[in-house]
Amino acid sequence: MHWLSLSRVLKTENQDLVEAVKLADAAKHELEERRQYSTENFNKIVVTVEDICKKYNIPVTKPRLVSRQTNRSNIITDSVADYYKIIIYIPYHDLFITHLQDRFLKHRNILSNFSCLFPIETKSLDKVACKTLFETYSSILHDDSPEIWISEIEIWRRRLVGKNIRNALDALDICNADAFPNVHKMLRVMSVLPVTTTTNERSFSTLRRLKTYLRSTMGEDRLNGLASLNIHRDINVDINQALNQFFSVPRRVNLLKK
């Protein structure tokens, strides 16, 4: 499974778009090669399938063909292997390659502009990419001059010489927001570029844990608070501060009564 590494990356919490695009590109090239040599690769699968079917006395046949077919493909061929290769194997690879292209590899244009922030990706500064990146995010940058933006990047790139920077998060850790305000902003944007919705979907199951009688009688603020506590368990909550806030709200019930 050549796309297993890509699948594992997409399920992690700290996803990186650059790494995902690289793995998607590698998976795409592998699928294109398997698609190019589809006959040789599919024959290996056929041998395995025939051995399994022979073991359990299952005949390897193809569906009957009719003169007029509207619900599925109607390929006329004498070979069972060729039939399934044309009906299943080749369309599967074509569809997979198309989905990879649409979902991930279109992000190359965005990432190519961000590459000016890292001298590891490009040894010489691409000023065209810098200006394109500036024009795209000029509304959130601290300066409105492309010359200031480019000069800041040039100093930042010298700052990274000799540093082991693997991704935008590593660069963000050593980036001084006061010295490089625009670069710091761009690194923050690059760090949160969405790869998948896995992390968001993972939080949906939290509401199921709260689906009790108490859930049906609480307000929206309390529900959001309990859900946030369940999702962000890594955040330490000061119990004394929570109690002080709780006691500061006027209530009819005397909780301090012995």
Coordinates of C-alpha atoms in Angstrom, one line a residue:
M1 CA 0.0 0.0 0.0
H2 CA 2.0 2.9 -1.3
W3 CA -0.4 5.5 0.1
L4 CA -0.4 4.1 3.6
S5 CA 2.1 6.8 4.7
L6 CA -0.1 9.5 3.4
S7 CA -3.1 8.0 5.1
R8 CA -1.2 8.0 8.5
V9 CA -0.1 11.6 8.1
L10 CA -3.7 12.8 7.3
K11 CA -4.9 11.2 10.6
T12 CA -2.4 12.9 12.9
E13 CA -3.3 16.0 14.9
N14 CA -0.2 18.1 14.0
Q15 CA -0.7 17.9 10.3
D16 CA 1.7 19.6 7.9
L17 CA 0.5 20.6 4.4
V18 CA 4.0 20.6 3.0
E19 CA 4.6 17.0 4.1
A20 CA 1.1 15.9 2.9
V21 CA 1.7 17.4 -0.5
K22 CA 5.1 15.6 -0.8
L23 CA 3.6 12.3 0.2
A24 CA 0.6 12.8 -2.2
D25 CA 3.0 13.5 -5.0
A26 CA 5.0 10.4 -4.3
A27 CA 1.8 8.3 -4.1
K28 CA 0.6 9.9 -7.4
H29 CA 3.8 9.0 -9.2
E30 CA 3.6 5.4 -7.9
L31 CA 0.0 5.1 -9.0
E32 CA 0.8 6.5 -12.5
E33 CA 3.6 3.9 -12.9
R34 CA 1.3 1.1 -11.8
R35 CA -1.3 2.5 -14.3
Q36 CA 1.2 2.6 -17.1
Y37 CA 2.2 -1.1 -16.5
S38 CA -1.4 -2.1 -15.7
T39 CA -1.2 -5.4 -17.6
E40 CA 1.9 -6.7 -15.7
N41 CA 0.6 -5.5 -12.3
F42 CA -2.9 -6.8 -12.7
N43 CA -1.7 -10.2 -13.9
K44 CA 0.0 -10.7 -10.5
I45 CA -3.3 -9.9 -8.8
V46 CA -5.1 -12.3 -11.1
V47 CA -2.7 -15.2 -10.1
T48 CA -3.4 -14.5 -6.4
V49 CA -7.2 -14.3 -6.9
E50 CA -7.2 -17.5 -9.0
D51 CA -5.3 -19.4 -6.3
I52 CA -7.7 -18.3 -3.6
C53 CA -10.8 -19.1 -5.7
K54 CA -9.3 -22.5 -6.6
K55 CA -8.8 -23.2 -2.9
Y56 CA -12.5 -22.6 -2.1
N57 CA -13.9 -24.0 -5.4
I58 CA -15.1 -20.6 -6.6
P59 CA -15.3 -20.2 -10.4
V60 CA -13.7 -17.0 -11.8
T61 CA -16.3 -15.7 -14.2
K62 CA -17.5 -12.4 -15.6
P63 CA -21.0 -11.0 -15.5
R64 CA -23.2 -11.8 -18.5
L65 CA -23.3 -9.2 -21.3
V66 CA -26.4 -7.8 -22.8
S67 CA -26.9 -5.8 -25.9
R68 CA -28.1 -2.7 -24.0
Q69 CA -26.6 -1.9 -20.6
T70 CA -27.3 1.3 -18.6
N71 CA -26.4 0.4 -15.0
R72 CA -22.7 -0.7 -15.5
S73 CA -20.0 -0.9 -18.1
N74 CA -20.5 -3.5 -20.8
I75 CA -17.1 -4.4 -22.1
I76 CA -16.9 -7.1 -24.7
T77 CA -13.9 -9.3 -24.2
D78 CA -13.2 -13.0 -24.1
S79 CA -10.7 -12.8 -21.2
V80 CA -12.0 -12.6 -17.7
A81 CA -8.8 -10.9 -16.6
D82 CA -9.0 -8.3 -19.3
Y83 CA -12.7 -7.6 -18.3
Y84 CA -11.9 -6.9 -14.7
K85 CA -8.8 -5.0 -15.6
I86 CA -10.8 -2.6 -17.8
I87 CA -13.8 -2.4 -15.5
I88 CA -12.2 -2.1 -12.1
Y89 CA -8.4 -1.9 -12.1
I90 CA -7.7 0.9 -14.6
P91 CA -10.7 3.2 -13.6
Y92 CA -9.7 2.8 -9.9
H93 CA -6.2 4.1 -10.6
D94 CA -7.5 6.9 -12.8
L95 CA -10.0 8.0 -10.1
F96 CA -7.4 7.8 -7.3
I97 CA -4.9 9.9 -9.3
T98 CA -7.5 12.5 -10.1
H99 CA -8.6 12.8 -6.5
L100 CA -5.0 13.2 -5.3
Q101 CA -4.5 15.9 -7.9
D102 CA -7.6 17.8 -7.0
R103 CA -7.3 17.5 -3.2
F104 CA -3.6 18.0 -2.6
L105 CA -1.4 18.8 -5.6
K106 CA -3.3 22.0 -6.4
H107 CA -1.8 23.4 -3.2
R108 CA 1.6 23.5 -4.9
N109 CA 0.9 27.1 -6.1
I110 CA 0.3 28.2 -2.6
L111 CA 3.3 26.4 -1.1
S112 CA 5.6 27.6 -3.9
N113 CA 5.1 31.1 -2.8
F114 CA 5.7 30.2 0.9
S115 CA 9.0 28.6 -0.2
C116 CA 10.7 32.0 -0.2
L117 CA 10.6 31.9 3.6
F118 CA 13.0 28.9 3.6
P119 CA 16.5 28.9 2.1
I120 CA 16.5 25.1 2.2
E121 CA 13.8 24.9 -0.4
T122 CA 15.3 27.6 -2.7
K123 CA 18.9 28.7 -2.5
S124 CA 18.2 32.0 -4.2
L125 CA 15.4 34.3 -3.2
D126 CA 12.5 34.3 -5.7
K127 CA 11.3 37.9 -5.5
V128 CA 8.3 37.1 -7.8
A129 CA 7.1 34.5 -5.3
C130 CA 7.7 37.0 -2.5
K131 CA 5.6 39.7 -4.2
T132 CA 2.8 37.2 -4.9
L133 CA 2.8 36.1 -1.3
F134 CA 2.7 39.8 -0.2
E135 CA -0.2 40.6 -2.5
T136 CA -2.1 37.6 -1.3
Y137 CA -1.8 38.4 2.4
S138 CA -1.2 42.1 2.4
S139 CA -4.3 42.8 4.4
I140 CA -2.9 41.0 7.5
L141 CA 0.7 42.1 7.2
H142 CA 2.2 44.9 9.4
D143 CA 3.7 46.9 6.5
D144 CA 2.2 47.9 3.2
S145 CA 5.5 48.1 1.3
P146 CA 6.7 45.1 -0.8
E147 CA 10.3 46.4 -0.5
I148 CA 10.1 46.2 3.3
W149 CA 8.6 42.7 3.1
I150 CA 11.4 41.5 0.8
S151 CA 14.2 43.0 2.9
E152 CA 12.7 41.4 6.0
I153 CA 12.7 38.0 4.2
E154 CA 16.3 38.4 3.1
I155 CA 17.4 39.0 6.8
W156 CA 15.2 36.1 7.9
R157 CA 16.7 33.7 5.4
R158 CA 20.2 34.6 6.7
R159 CA 18.9 33.9 10.2
L160 CA 18.0 30.3 9.1
V161 CA 21.4 29.5 7.7
G162 CA 22.8 26.4 9.6
K163 CA 19.4 25.8 11.4
N164 CA 17.7 22.4 11.2
I165 CA 14.3 23.6 10.1
R166 CA 11.9 20.9 9.0
N167 CA 8.6 22.7 8.8
A168 CA 6.8 26.0 9.5
L169 CA 6.3 25.1 13.2
D170 CA 10.0 24.7 13.8
A171 CA 10.6 28.0 12.1
L172 CA 7.9 29.7 14.2
D173 CA 9.6 28.6 17.4
I174 CA 12.8 30.6 16.6
C175 CA 11.1 33.5 14.8
N176 CA 11.1 36.7 16.9
A177 CA 7.8 38.4 16.3
D178 CA 9.3 41.9 17.1
A179 CA 12.2 41.5 14.7
F180 CA 10.3 39.7 12.0
P181 CA 6.6 40.7 12.4
N182 CA 5.6 39.9 8.8
V183 CA 7.5 36.7 8.6
H184 CA 6.1 35.6 11.9
K185 CA 2.6 36.3 10.6
M186 CA 3.2 34.3 7.4
L187 CA 4.6 31.4 9.4
R188 CA 1.5 31.3 11.5
V189 CA -0.6 31.3 8.4
M190 CA 1.4 28.5 6.9
S191 CA 1.3 26.5 10.2
V192 CA -2.5 26.4 10.2
L193 CA -3.2 25.8 6.5
P194 CA -5.8 23.0 6.7
V195 CA -4.9 19.6 5.4
T196 CA -8.0 17.5 6.4
T197 CA -11.0 17.8 8.7
T198 CA -9.9 14.8 10.8
T199 CA -9.2 16.7 13.9
N200 CA -12.6 18.5 13.7
E201 CA -14.5 15.3 13.0
R202 CA -12.7 13.7 16.0
S203 CA -14.4 16.2 18.3
F204 CA -17.9 15.2 17.1
S205 CA -17.9 12.1 19.3
T206 CA -17.6 14.4 22.4
L207 CA -21.2 15.4 22.2
R208 CA -22.2 11.7 22.3
R209 CA -20.5 11.4 25.7
L210 CA -22.6 14.3 27.0
K211 CA -25.9 13.0 25.7
T212 CA -27.5 12.4 29.0
Y213 CA -30.4 13.8 31.0
L214 CA -28.1 16.5 32.3
R215 CA -27.3 17.4 28.7
S216 CA -31.0 18.0 27.9
T217 CA -31.4 20.4 30.8
M218 CA -28.3 22.5 30.4
G219 CA -27.8 25.7 28.5
E220 CA -25.5 26.3 25.5
D221 CA -22.7 27.9 27.4
R222 CA -22.4 25.0 29.8
L223 CA -22.5 22.5 27.0
N224 CA -19.7 24.3 25.2
G225 CA -17.7 24.5 28.3
L226 CA -18.0 20.7 29.1
A227 CA -17.3 19.9 25.5
S228 CA -14.1 22.1 25.5
L229 CA -13.0 20.4 28.8
N230 CA -13.4 17.0 27.2
I231 CA -11.6 17.9 24.0
H232 CA -8.7 20.0 25.3
R233 CA -7.7 17.7 28.2
D234 CA -4.1 18.9 27.9
I235 CA -5.1 22.3 29.4
N236 CA -4.8 22.5 33.2
V237 CA -7.7 24.1 34.8
D238 CA -7.2 26.0 38.1
I239 CA -9.9 24.6 40.4
N240 CA -9.7 27.5 42.8
Q241 CA -10.2 30.0 40.1
A242 CA -13.2 28.1 38.7
L243 CA -14.8 27.9 42.2
N244 CA -14.2 31.7 42.7
Q245 CA -15.9 32.4 39.4
F246 CA -18.7 30.0 40.3
F247 CA -19.3 31.6 43.8
S248 CA -19.2 35.2 42.3
V249 CA -22.5 34.5 40.4
P250 CA -25.7 35.2 42.4
R251 CA -27.6 32.0 43.1
R252 CA -30.6 31.2 45.2
V253 CA -29.1 28.0 46.5
N254 CA -26.8 28.4 49.5
L255 CA -23.9 26.1 48.6
L256 CA -21.9 27.1 51.7
K257 CA -24.7 26.0 54.1
K258 CA -23.7 23.2 56.4

